[in-house]
Short mmCIF file of C-alpha atoms and ligand atoms in Angstrom, two decimals:
data_model
loop_
_atom_site.label_atom_id
_atom_site.label_comp_id
_atom_site.label_asym_id
_atom_site.label_seq_id
_atom_site.Cartn_x
_atom_site.Cartn_y
_atom_site.Cartn_z
CA MET A 1 119.16 83.48 126.31
CA PHE A 2 119.30 86.38 124.61
CA PHE A 3 123.02 86.53 124.25
CA ALA A 4 122.46 83.09 122.83
CA GLN A 5 120.24 84.35 120.01
CA LYS A 6 122.52 87.17 119.20
CA TYR A 7 125.25 85.12 118.68
CA GLY A 8 123.14 82.51 117.05
CA TYR A 9 122.32 85.16 114.55
CA LEU A 10 125.70 86.34 113.89
CA HIS A 11 127.60 82.96 113.50
CA LYS A 12 124.52 81.33 111.44
CA ASN A 13 123.12 84.30 109.45
CA PHE A 14 125.94 86.86 109.26
CA SER A 15 128.40 85.04 107.08
CA PHE A 16 125.45 84.51 104.78
CA ALA A 17 124.53 88.03 104.29
CA ILE A 18 128.31 88.95 103.42
CA ARG A 19 128.57 86.13 101.28
CA ARG A 20 125.49 86.68 99.67
CA VAL A 21 126.22 90.64 99.25
CA SER A 22 129.74 90.03 98.21
CA CYS A 23 128.88 87.67 95.07
CA VAL A 24 126.93 89.96 93.38
CA THR A 25 127.65 93.34 93.57
CA LEU A 26 130.63 95.16 92.24
CA HIS A 27 130.81 97.75 95.50
CA SER A 28 132.84 96.61 98.24
CA MET A 29 130.88 96.36 101.33
CA ALA A 30 131.74 98.52 104.53
CA ALA A 31 133.20 96.36 107.66
CA PRO A 32 130.62 94.43 108.67
CA ALA A 33 129.10 95.55 112.16
CA VAL A 34 127.65 93.63 114.97
CA ILE A 35 124.04 93.03 114.54
CA THR A 36 121.76 93.31 117.32
CA LEU A 37 118.20 92.23 116.64
CA PRO A 38 115.72 94.07 118.30
CA VAL A 39 113.01 92.31 120.48
CA PRO A 40 109.39 93.28 119.89
CA LYS A 41 107.99 94.45 123.89
CA TYR A 42 104.49 95.14 122.32
CA THR A 43 102.57 92.21 120.71
CA LYS A 44 99.16 92.59 121.80
CA LEU A 45 96.09 94.72 120.82
CA PHE A 46 95.53 98.07 121.54
CA ILE A 47 92.38 99.07 123.08
CA ASN A 48 90.99 101.75 125.36
CA GLY A 49 94.73 102.85 126.04
CA GLU A 50 95.40 99.14 127.28
CA PHE A 51 97.60 96.38 125.38
CA VAL A 52 94.83 93.46 125.59
CA ASP A 53 94.73 89.59 124.31
CA SER A 54 91.95 89.12 121.34
CA VAL A 55 88.66 88.20 122.43
CA SER A 56 89.03 84.87 120.34
CA GLY A 57 92.81 84.36 122.31
CA ARG A 58 93.84 84.02 118.71
CA THR A 59 97.15 84.84 117.57
CA PHE A 60 99.21 85.30 114.23
CA GLU A 61 103.24 84.84 112.94
CA THR A 62 104.94 88.58 111.49
CA LEU A 63 107.78 87.30 109.63
CA ASP A 64 111.07 87.95 108.87
CA PRO A 65 111.57 88.56 105.46
CA ARG A 66 115.24 88.08 105.47
CA THR A 67 114.75 84.27 106.49
CA GLY A 68 110.99 83.74 106.31
CA ASP A 69 111.42 82.54 109.99
CA ALA A 70 108.70 83.97 112.46
CA ILE A 71 110.01 86.80 114.82
CA THR A 72 107.65 86.69 117.06
CA SER A 73 103.39 86.06 117.52
CA VAL A 74 100.95 88.97 117.87
CA ALA A 75 97.22 89.24 118.81
CA GLU A 76 94.79 88.66 115.68
CA ALA A 77 92.04 91.39 115.50
CA THR A 78 88.39 89.66 114.52
CA LYS A 79 85.07 91.12 114.50
CA GLU A 80 84.64 90.77 118.45
CA ASP A 81 87.72 93.10 119.03
CA VAL A 82 86.90 95.99 116.75
CA ASP A 83 83.86 95.73 118.12
CA GLU A 84 85.29 96.67 121.59
CA ALA A 85 87.58 99.13 119.92
CA VAL A 86 84.88 101.00 118.31
CA LYS A 87 83.16 101.21 121.44
CA ALA A 88 86.26 102.74 123.36
CA ALA A 89 86.68 105.32 120.30
CA ARG A 90 83.25 106.15 120.15
CA LYS A 91 83.04 106.67 123.73
CA ALA A 92 86.16 108.68 123.57
CA PHE A 93 84.66 110.67 120.49
CA ASP A 94 81.13 111.43 121.91
CA HIS A 95 82.00 112.02 125.47
CA GLY A 96 85.84 111.92 126.12
CA PRO A 97 87.93 115.28 126.33
CA TRP A 98 89.90 114.69 123.02
CA PRO A 99 87.98 116.74 120.69
CA ARG A 100 86.46 119.23 123.57
CA MET A 101 90.41 120.42 124.45
CA PRO A 102 91.42 123.20 122.91
CA GLY A 103 93.67 122.64 119.98
CA SER A 104 96.92 123.97 121.53
CA GLU A 105 96.26 121.16 123.86
CA ARG A 106 96.23 118.56 121.33
CA ALA A 107 98.99 120.00 119.73
CA ARG A 108 101.18 120.06 123.01
CA ILE A 109 100.51 116.21 123.10
CA LEU A 110 101.19 115.50 119.41
CA ASN A 111 104.59 117.22 119.84
CA LYS A 112 105.21 115.52 122.98
CA TYR A 113 104.53 112.04 120.64
CA ALA A 114 106.69 113.51 118.03
CA ASP A 115 109.80 113.92 120.35
CA LEU A 116 109.13 110.28 122.10
CA VAL A 117 108.93 108.57 118.31
CA GLU A 118 112.45 110.90 117.72
CA GLN A 119 113.94 109.48 121.23
CA HIS A 120 112.94 105.99 120.31
CA LEU A 121 114.16 106.34 116.26
CA GLU A 122 116.66 103.62 116.63
CA GLU A 123 114.43 101.06 117.87
CA LEU A 124 111.67 101.62 116.15
CA ALA A 125 114.23 101.84 112.91
CA ARG A 126 115.44 98.06 114.23
CA LEU A 127 112.17 96.94 114.49
CA GLU A 128 110.79 98.35 111.06
CA THR A 129 113.90 96.92 109.07
CA LEU A 130 113.06 93.01 111.10
CA ASP A 131 109.56 93.12 110.25
CA ASN A 132 109.61 94.78 106.63
CA GLY A 133 113.30 94.11 105.51
CA LYS A 134 113.77 97.52 104.36
CA PRO A 135 117.28 98.79 104.68
CA LEU A 136 118.26 100.20 108.53
CA ALA A 137 120.00 103.15 106.94
CA ALA A 138 116.16 104.14 105.02
CA CYS A 139 114.83 103.73 107.90
CA ARG A 140 116.88 105.55 110.21
CA ALA A 141 117.12 108.67 107.62
CA GLY A 142 113.78 108.55 106.14
CA ASP A 143 110.80 106.63 107.41
CA ILE A 144 111.08 107.55 110.96
CA PRO A 145 111.84 110.63 110.61
CA SER A 146 108.53 111.29 108.22
CA CYS A 147 106.76 110.06 111.07
CA VAL A 148 107.96 112.89 113.35
CA LYS A 149 107.64 115.11 110.49
CA ALA A 150 103.90 114.29 110.25
CA LEU A 151 103.23 115.06 113.69
CA ARG A 152 104.82 117.89 114.04
CA TYR A 153 103.35 119.29 110.86
CA TYR A 154 99.91 118.49 111.87
CA ALA A 155 100.21 119.47 115.43
CA GLY A 156 100.93 122.75 114.38
CA TYR A 157 97.41 123.10 112.53
CA ALA A 158 95.82 121.53 115.44
CA ASP A 159 94.89 125.55 116.80
CA LYS A 160 94.43 127.04 113.79
CA ILE A 161 91.24 125.49 112.38
CA HIS A 162 88.93 127.95 111.38
CA GLY A 163 85.85 128.34 109.73
CA LEU A 164 84.50 131.07 107.08
CA THR A 165 81.91 134.18 108.03
CA LEU A 166 79.40 134.02 105.67
CA LYS A 167 77.91 137.32 104.28
CA MET A 168 74.69 136.03 103.09
CA SER A 169 71.52 138.09 101.53
CA GLY A 170 68.98 139.11 103.16
CA GLU A 171 68.84 139.96 106.80
CA TYR A 172 70.96 136.97 107.78
CA GLN A 173 74.55 136.06 108.84
CA GLY A 174 76.80 132.97 109.34
CA TYR A 175 79.72 131.16 109.95
CA THR A 176 80.95 127.83 109.32
CA LEU A 177 82.58 125.54 111.66
CA GLN A 178 84.99 122.81 110.90
CA GLU A 179 84.18 119.74 113.26
CA PRO A 180 86.07 116.12 113.53
CA ILE A 181 84.11 114.01 111.55
CA GLY A 182 83.61 111.62 114.70
CA VAL A 183 85.34 108.07 115.02
CA VAL A 184 87.77 107.02 111.90
CA GLY A 185 88.64 103.62 110.51
CA GLN A 186 92.20 103.56 108.83
CA ILE A 187 94.01 100.59 107.22
CA ILE A 188 97.37 100.78 106.13
CA PRO A 189 99.73 98.35 103.88
CA TRP A 190 103.41 96.87 104.74
CA ASN A 191 105.37 98.87 102.49
CA TYR A 192 105.51 102.39 104.91
CA PRO A 193 103.99 100.53 108.03
CA LEU A 194 105.23 103.08 110.65
CA SER A 195 105.24 106.19 108.08
CA MET A 196 101.57 105.38 106.99
CA PHE A 197 100.74 105.05 110.48
CA PHE A 198 101.53 108.30 111.30
CA TYR A 199 100.29 110.27 108.14
CA LYS A 200 97.16 108.53 108.80
CA ILE A 201 96.42 109.13 112.61
CA SER A 202 98.23 112.61 112.73
CA PRO A 203 95.63 114.78 110.86
CA ALA A 204 92.75 112.75 112.22
CA LEU A 205 93.64 113.23 115.66
CA ALA A 206 95.00 117.06 115.27
CA CYS A 207 91.19 117.75 114.41
CA GLY A 208 89.93 115.78 117.32
CA CYS A 209 88.74 112.52 115.49
CA THR A 210 89.28 109.38 117.28
CA VAL A 211 90.82 106.33 115.89
CA VAL A 212 90.88 102.78 114.87
CA ILE A 213 93.48 101.77 112.85
CA LYS A 214 94.93 98.64 111.64
CA PRO A 215 98.34 97.76 110.33
CA ALA A 216 99.41 95.29 107.50
CA GLU A 217 99.25 91.91 108.70
CA GLN A 218 102.83 91.19 107.42
CA THR A 219 104.13 94.09 109.50
CA PRO A 220 102.31 95.25 112.66
CA LEU A 221 105.26 95.45 115.34
CA THR A 222 105.97 99.29 115.05
CA ALA A 223 102.38 100.25 114.87
CA LEU A 224 101.97 98.52 118.48
CA TYR A 225 105.13 100.37 119.54
CA ALA A 226 103.90 103.43 118.07
CA ALA A 227 100.30 103.12 120.61
CA GLN A 228 102.35 102.87 123.67
CA LEU A 229 104.69 106.13 122.77
CA GLY A 230 100.99 107.65 121.70
CA LYS A 231 99.97 106.69 125.74
CA GLU A 232 102.94 108.16 127.25
CA ALA A 233 102.86 111.15 125.45
CA GLY A 234 99.16 111.51 127.04
CA ILE A 235 96.46 110.85 124.24
CA PRO A 236 93.67 109.78 126.55
CA ALA A 237 92.27 106.41 127.01
CA GLY A 238 89.97 105.61 123.55
CA VAL A 239 91.44 108.08 121.29
CA LEU A 240 93.68 105.83 119.55
CA ASN A 241 93.32 101.93 118.99
CA VAL A 242 95.84 99.67 117.30
CA LEU A 243 94.62 96.48 115.92
CA SER A 244 96.78 94.03 114.34
CA GLY A 245 94.89 91.41 112.37
CA PHE A 246 94.32 90.35 108.73
CA GLY A 247 92.28 92.31 105.61
CA GLU A 248 89.50 90.11 105.23
CA THR A 249 88.62 89.43 109.28
CA ALA A 250 89.54 92.72 111.20
CA GLY A 251 89.75 94.96 107.98
CA ALA A 252 86.67 93.90 106.48
CA ALA A 253 84.60 94.76 110.11
CA ILE A 254 86.53 98.01 110.16
CA SER A 255 85.04 99.00 106.68
CA SER A 256 81.32 97.69 107.36
CA HIS A 257 81.20 99.08 110.99
CA MET A 258 78.39 101.30 111.42
CA GLY A 259 79.96 102.94 114.06
CA ILE A 260 82.81 104.40 112.28
CA ASP A 261 82.52 107.56 110.48
CA LYS A 262 85.03 107.56 107.93
CA ILE A 263 87.19 104.86 106.20
CA ALA A 264 91.07 106.38 105.35
CA PHE A 265 92.76 103.69 102.94
CA THR A 266 96.44 102.76 101.72
CA GLY A 267 96.36 99.32 99.71
CA SER A 268 95.79 97.82 96.31
CA THR A 269 92.96 99.13 94.10
CA GLU A 270 91.25 95.65 94.41
CA VAL A 271 90.56 96.07 98.16
CA GLY A 272 90.29 99.55 98.02
CA ARG A 273 87.27 98.86 95.86
CA ARG A 274 85.87 96.38 98.34
CA ILE A 275 86.54 98.78 101.16
CA MET A 276 84.51 101.24 99.23
CA GLU A 277 81.46 98.91 98.36
CA ALA A 278 81.53 97.71 102.25
CA ALA A 279 81.33 101.60 102.98
CA ALA A 280 78.54 102.18 100.90
CA LYS A 281 76.73 98.86 102.19
CA SER A 282 76.95 99.91 105.67
CA ASN A 283 76.48 103.28 106.79
CA LEU A 284 77.71 105.49 103.53
CA LYS A 285 80.60 106.33 105.64
CA PRO A 286 83.19 108.72 103.32
CA VAL A 287 86.15 107.41 101.88
CA MET A 288 89.61 108.48 101.33
CA LEU A 289 91.38 105.87 99.09
CA GLU A 290 95.07 105.93 98.20
CA LEU A 291 95.66 103.07 95.82
CA GLY A 292 98.19 101.21 93.09
CA GLY A 293 99.87 102.85 90.55
CA LYS A 294 101.90 102.49 87.40
CA SER A 295 103.58 105.51 87.23
CA PRO A 296 105.37 106.71 83.58
CA LEU A 297 108.85 108.41 84.07
CA ILE A 298 109.35 110.32 80.76
CA VAL A 299 113.11 111.06 79.54
CA MET A 300 113.22 113.42 76.65
CA ASP A 301 116.31 113.13 74.48
CA ASP A 302 117.53 116.14 75.93
CA ALA A 303 118.33 114.90 79.38
CA ASP A 304 121.49 113.81 80.77
CA VAL A 305 121.48 109.99 80.30
CA GLU A 306 123.65 109.49 83.26
CA GLU A 307 121.62 111.63 85.68
CA ALA A 308 118.56 110.17 83.73
CA VAL A 309 119.79 106.80 84.51
CA ASN A 310 120.12 107.54 88.31
CA LEU A 311 116.88 109.13 88.67
CA ALA A 312 114.94 105.94 87.08
CA HIS A 313 117.28 103.67 89.01
CA ARG A 314 116.01 105.32 92.22
CA ALA A 315 112.21 105.71 90.80
CA ALA A 316 111.96 102.08 90.10
CA TYR A 317 114.27 100.13 92.60
CA SER A 318 113.84 102.33 95.85
CA ASN A 319 112.18 100.57 98.78
CA MET A 320 112.49 97.34 96.75
CA GLY A 321 110.05 98.42 94.24
CA GLN A 322 107.42 98.33 96.92
CA ILE A 323 106.09 102.09 96.32
CA CYS A 324 103.22 102.84 95.15
CA CYS A 325 104.43 106.08 93.19
CA ALA A 326 107.22 104.30 91.96
CA GLY A 327 108.43 105.02 88.23
CA THR A 328 107.95 101.79 86.41
CA ARG A 329 107.28 102.52 82.68
CA ILE A 330 110.15 104.53 81.74
CA PHE A 331 109.51 106.00 78.41
CA VAL A 332 112.91 107.03 76.36
CA GLN A 333 112.86 109.04 73.65
CA GLU A 334 114.37 107.27 70.65
CA GLY A 335 117.62 109.58 70.35
CA ILE A 336 119.28 108.80 73.62
CA HIS A 337 117.15 105.20 73.87
CA ASP A 338 119.83 102.83 73.13
CA GLU A 339 122.60 104.73 75.42
CA PHE A 340 120.17 105.32 78.20
CA VAL A 341 119.42 101.11 78.43
CA LYS A 342 122.81 100.03 78.57
CA LYS A 343 123.87 102.52 81.00
CA ALA A 344 120.77 101.12 82.89
CA VAL A 345 121.83 97.51 83.00
CA GLU A 346 125.22 98.97 84.20
CA ARG A 347 123.63 101.29 86.90
CA ALA A 348 121.16 98.13 88.19
CA ARG A 349 124.44 95.70 88.02
CA GLN A 350 125.76 97.81 91.11
CA GLN A 351 122.89 97.99 93.00
CA VAL A 352 124.09 95.86 96.72
CA LEU A 353 121.63 93.49 97.62
CA GLY A 354 122.17 91.94 101.06
CA ASP A 355 120.42 91.61 104.93
CA PRO A 356 118.82 95.16 105.22
CA PHE A 357 120.83 95.15 108.84
CA MET A 358 124.35 95.20 107.02
CA PRO A 359 125.55 99.07 106.22
CA GLY A 360 125.86 99.94 102.77
CA VAL A 361 122.91 97.68 101.42
CA GLN A 362 120.72 99.42 98.66
CA GLN A 363 118.16 96.61 98.58
CA GLY A 364 116.76 94.12 100.87
CA PRO A 365 114.43 91.06 100.62
CA GLN A 366 110.44 91.87 99.36
CA VAL A 367 108.18 91.46 102.37
CA ASP A 368 106.62 88.26 101.99
CA LYS A 369 106.73 85.06 100.07
CA ALA A 370 103.36 86.25 98.71
CA GLN A 371 104.81 89.35 96.70
CA PHE A 372 107.57 87.50 96.04
CA ASP A 373 106.02 84.70 93.90
CA LYS A 374 104.09 87.37 92.40
CA ILE A 375 106.79 89.20 90.90
CA LEU A 376 108.14 86.37 89.63
CA LYS A 377 105.41 85.45 87.96
CA TYR A 378 105.16 88.93 86.34
CA ILE A 379 109.14 88.54 85.52
CA GLU A 380 107.51 84.95 83.55
CA LEU A 381 105.08 86.81 81.83
CA GLY A 382 107.22 89.97 80.44
CA LYS A 383 109.27 86.82 79.10
CA ARG A 384 106.35 85.26 77.13
CA GLU A 385 104.96 88.51 76.38
CA GLN A 386 108.27 88.95 74.57
CA ALA A 387 110.12 91.94 76.13
CA ASN A 388 113.63 91.87 76.53
CA LEU A 389 115.08 90.91 79.61
CA LEU A 390 117.94 92.69 80.05
CA ILE A 391 119.25 91.69 83.81
CA GLY A 392 117.85 90.24 86.47
CA GLY A 393 114.53 88.10 86.16
CA LYS A 394 115.72 85.53 89.28
CA CYS A 395 115.51 85.24 93.02
CA TRP A 396 118.79 86.23 94.51
CA GLY A 397 119.99 84.23 97.45
CA ASP A 398 118.92 80.26 98.90
CA LYS A 399 116.58 82.13 101.76
CA GLY A 400 114.38 85.25 102.17
CA PHE A 401 112.22 86.56 99.76
CA TYR A 402 114.98 88.64 97.69
CA VAL A 403 114.62 89.46 93.92
CA GLU A 404 117.42 91.05 91.25
CA PRO A 405 116.71 94.11 90.43
CA THR A 406 115.18 93.71 86.67
CA ILE A 407 115.11 95.40 83.53
CA PHE A 408 112.89 94.66 80.52
CA SER A 409 113.23 96.75 77.28
CA ASP A 410 111.01 96.73 74.04
CA VAL A 411 108.11 96.79 76.29
CA GLN A 412 104.84 97.71 74.78
CA ASP A 413 101.91 99.66 76.22
CA ASN A 414 99.53 96.72 75.98
CA MET A 415 101.30 93.92 77.57
CA LYS A 416 101.08 93.47 81.35
CA ILE A 417 104.28 94.47 82.49
CA ALA A 418 103.28 98.00 81.33
CA GLN A 419 99.86 97.70 82.79
CA ASP A 420 99.62 96.17 86.02
CA GLU A 421 101.19 97.15 89.06
CA ILE A 422 103.93 94.73 89.92
CA PHE A 423 105.72 96.06 93.40
CA GLY A 424 108.87 94.63 93.46
CA PRO A 425 111.88 95.59 91.67
CA VAL A 426 111.10 95.25 87.69
CA MET A 427 111.87 98.10 85.28
CA SER A 428 110.05 98.44 82.14
CA ILE A 429 111.42 100.24 79.09
CA LEU A 430 109.56 101.63 76.40
CA LYS A 431 110.86 103.94 73.31
CA PHE A 432 109.05 106.85 71.99
CA LYS A 433 109.42 109.46 69.25
CA THR A 434 107.36 112.32 69.90
CA VAL A 435 105.38 114.42 72.97
CA GLU A 436 102.36 113.92 71.70
CA GLU A 437 102.86 110.47 71.39
CA VAL A 438 104.03 109.94 75.32
CA ILE A 439 101.50 112.17 76.32
CA GLU A 440 98.92 109.47 74.92
CA ARG A 441 100.65 106.51 75.74
CA GLY A 442 101.92 107.39 79.41
CA ASN A 443 98.02 108.31 80.21
CA LYS A 444 97.16 104.77 79.05
CA THR A 445 96.45 103.01 82.30
CA ILE A 446 93.87 102.68 84.58
CA TYR A 447 96.42 104.45 86.94
CA GLY A 448 97.21 108.04 87.54
CA LEU A 449 99.03 108.35 90.74
CA ALA A 450 102.11 109.53 89.63
CA ALA A 451 104.07 110.54 86.72
CA GLY A 452 108.16 112.00 86.44
CA ILE A 453 109.62 114.31 83.39
CA VAL A 454 113.37 114.67 82.61
CA THR A 455 114.17 117.71 80.17
CA LYS A 456 115.70 120.88 80.17
CA ASN A 457 113.08 122.04 77.95
CA ILE A 458 110.41 124.47 80.58
CA ASN A 459 107.77 124.37 77.92
CA VAL A 460 107.76 120.38 77.11
CA ALA A 461 107.61 120.27 81.05
CA ASN A 462 104.81 122.32 81.32
CA ARG A 463 102.89 120.86 78.74
CA LEU A 464 103.90 117.24 80.11
CA SER A 465 102.89 118.41 83.61
CA ARG A 466 99.33 119.63 82.71
CA SER A 467 98.31 116.99 80.19
CA LEU A 468 99.71 113.82 82.32
CA ARG A 469 96.51 112.55 84.25
CA ALA A 470 98.19 111.76 87.92
CA GLY A 471 97.86 113.33 91.23
CA VAL A 472 101.79 114.63 91.23
CA ILE A 473 104.46 114.88 88.77
CA TRP A 474 107.93 115.33 89.43
CA ILE A 475 110.29 117.42 86.94
CA ASN A 476 113.74 116.41 87.17
CA CYS A 477 113.40 114.76 90.31
CA TYR A 478 111.35 111.71 91.50
CA LEU A 479 109.63 110.45 94.62
CA VAL A 480 110.07 113.92 96.13
CA THR A 481 107.41 114.33 98.73
CA ASP A 482 106.77 116.49 101.96
CA MET A 483 103.62 117.25 104.05
CA ASP A 484 103.14 120.17 102.54
CA ALA A 485 102.91 118.70 99.01
CA PRO A 486 98.93 116.83 98.71
CA PHE A 487 99.10 113.39 97.55
CA GLY A 488 96.42 111.07 96.01
CA GLY A 489 95.57 109.42 92.99
CA TYR A 490 93.56 110.23 89.66
CA LYS A 491 91.49 107.74 88.18
CA MET A 492 91.86 104.34 89.72
CA SER A 493 94.91 105.29 91.86
CA GLY A 494 92.31 106.71 94.59
CA ILE A 495 89.90 109.10 96.00
CA GLY A 496 90.86 112.33 97.82
CA ARG A 497 94.20 113.83 98.97
CA GLU A 498 96.29 113.13 101.84
CA ARG A 499 99.00 115.50 103.50
CA SER A 500 98.84 119.09 103.67
CA LEU A 501 95.96 120.97 104.49
CA CYS A 502 93.81 119.00 102.00
CA GLY A 503 94.70 115.88 104.61
CA LEU A 504 93.56 117.90 107.41
CA GLU A 505 90.04 119.11 106.04
CA SER A 506 89.31 115.09 105.01
CA TYR A 507 89.04 114.49 108.94
CA MET A 508 86.40 117.42 109.14
CA GLN A 509 83.05 118.39 107.84
CA VAL A 510 81.61 121.88 107.45
CA LYS A 511 78.26 123.03 109.84
CA SER A 512 76.98 126.27 108.95
CA VAL A 513 75.41 128.03 111.58
CA ILE A 514 72.79 130.52 110.67
CA CYS A 515 71.23 133.20 112.69
CA PRO A 516 69.48 136.49 111.92
CA VAL A 517 71.31 139.80 111.89
CA TYR A 518 68.60 141.68 113.81
CA GLU A 519 65.32 140.78 115.36
CA SER A 520 64.16 137.23 113.97
CA PRO A 521 61.12 137.62 111.85
CA TRP A 522 60.54 133.82 112.60
CA LEU A 523 59.66 134.45 116.07
P1 ADP B 1 98.85 94.70 99.05
O1 ADP B 1 98.24 93.83 97.98
O2 ADP B 1 99.76 95.27 99.13
O3 ADP B 1 98.77 93.43 100.24
P2 ADP B 1 96.67 95.28 100.24
O4 ADP B 1 95.32 95.96 99.70
O5 ADP B 1 96.21 93.58 100.04
O6 ADP B 1 97.59 95.02 99.75
O7 ADP B 1 96.63 95.04 101.85
C1 ADP B 1 96.54 96.68 102.64
C2 ADP B 1 95.94 97.05 103.91
O8 ADP B 1 94.45 96.15 103.59
C3 ADP B 1 96.16 95.69 104.54
O9 ADP B 1 96.04 96.42 106.18
C4 ADP B 1 95.34 94.33 104.56
O10 ADP B 1 95.22 93.74 105.76
C5 ADP B 1 94.04 95.38 104.45
N1 ADP B 1 92.58 94.39 103.82
C6 ADP B 1 93.11 93.50 102.78
N2 ADP B 1 91.86 93.19 102.65
C7 ADP B 1 90.68 93.75 102.83
C8 ADP B 1 89.27 93.55 102.83
N3 ADP B 1 88.90 92.96 102.33
N4 ADP B 1 88.86 94.67 103.83
C9 ADP B 1 89.57 95.75 104.34
N5 ADP B 1 91.03 95.70 104.66
C10 ADP B 1 91.75 94.84 103.97
#
């Protein structure tokens, strides 16, 4: 049966992949390898250390973005399942060993978890490619290793959580305790399914919190697999609960739950606002929101045009443009503008689209039909707004959710394509004259997640870095992230910072303990 499926895939889809790739790219492809599709093993909810069916018995299909066909059905969590998961997480936090064990013991378990993810890298990478559509090479080299790094980074902090000693005025002294905040609800998106899972759970688990996490409905498979690895690593029952399900039901139940002490969310600004409202209307739980972006990449006249084009290409098209901090407003100074535009088009023409399991493929499909339709709608809007469509602008192939890498030039600040987050392979090029002008225009969106600068002039780089209102500034690089670098947004790109010590601290609260130095004047 399995062989028949595999053969069927090779027979039916493999030739399709090659045909589509070869007709679009100027690059020659590596010799095709045999593609073996992974078979999902874990498709139920993970509550209190066990895989269980949903209370309602409902399931939903997760789809293969290469074809739009169902991969498998997974259990669909609703409010009742969220209640069960919170009950388990509450018990594990209030009475269980996890928050009470020495930090070194939590570190040992998290390091073991990292080892297990590393040992299962290939399976996880394949599952991620199948569920999300991102190139397998990127999963192998980027996504899955970043999960291992997150676990090890925060394992390193678990036994180094310290408070302060307080030298108070008067005859009193004190100290602070950094305590885990409690049961944490985490809601994650589909663009980096497993990386987001580990970026969220690692700091929370390291400091002793317990977790109820919901992966996006488009990409539940790797998170459920990771739940099993956490169990094997020795994470006690109830500490980590993973619920596949939809936003309006399971996600909303998490955000409004009275038994959850904090919410961490990554996704759209619109949903972030809803989550904050739900948190405010329930138990005023704090929220950490990592939201949308429309990041500028500013290319000055003194830049090497070829290098700047390569940088802009990666900034706009990596992960099929499905990155919150993608550089999508490319501001190019007038002296090199025309040459830049010409070279950017040439570069986009070389992009290798195709089946993400194929070696050498740089761009796979968008995650689903809804995103695919949204991107094409924005491209139509750009044309209507009189931006100049230079390349792309269409879907690609005859099935699945592929969109050609697209470039608009002559884009004006007030156009929708320069203001809204498209979340697809669409680059807008805008011309500017002076540094003052580009500071003002670069900041002219509701977002403030990231910004990039390409220049050889250190003074210009410094001035722009301080003037751009964004949570991360990349100078002569782009999309360079690290566990050690705080990440989060200004303005409507979010609240709070993840990664680094900031990420750990966001899952803790500070308690002041005060006592008299000598005898108590109160007794
Ligand atoms: P995108 O628009 O990129 O799909 P979303 O912000 O819609 O991103 O989704 C990100 C995550 O938020 C997903 O896990 C989704 O299920 C969840 N979500 C969507 N709507 C809600 C909601 N009303 N309440 C809580 N979570 C939600």
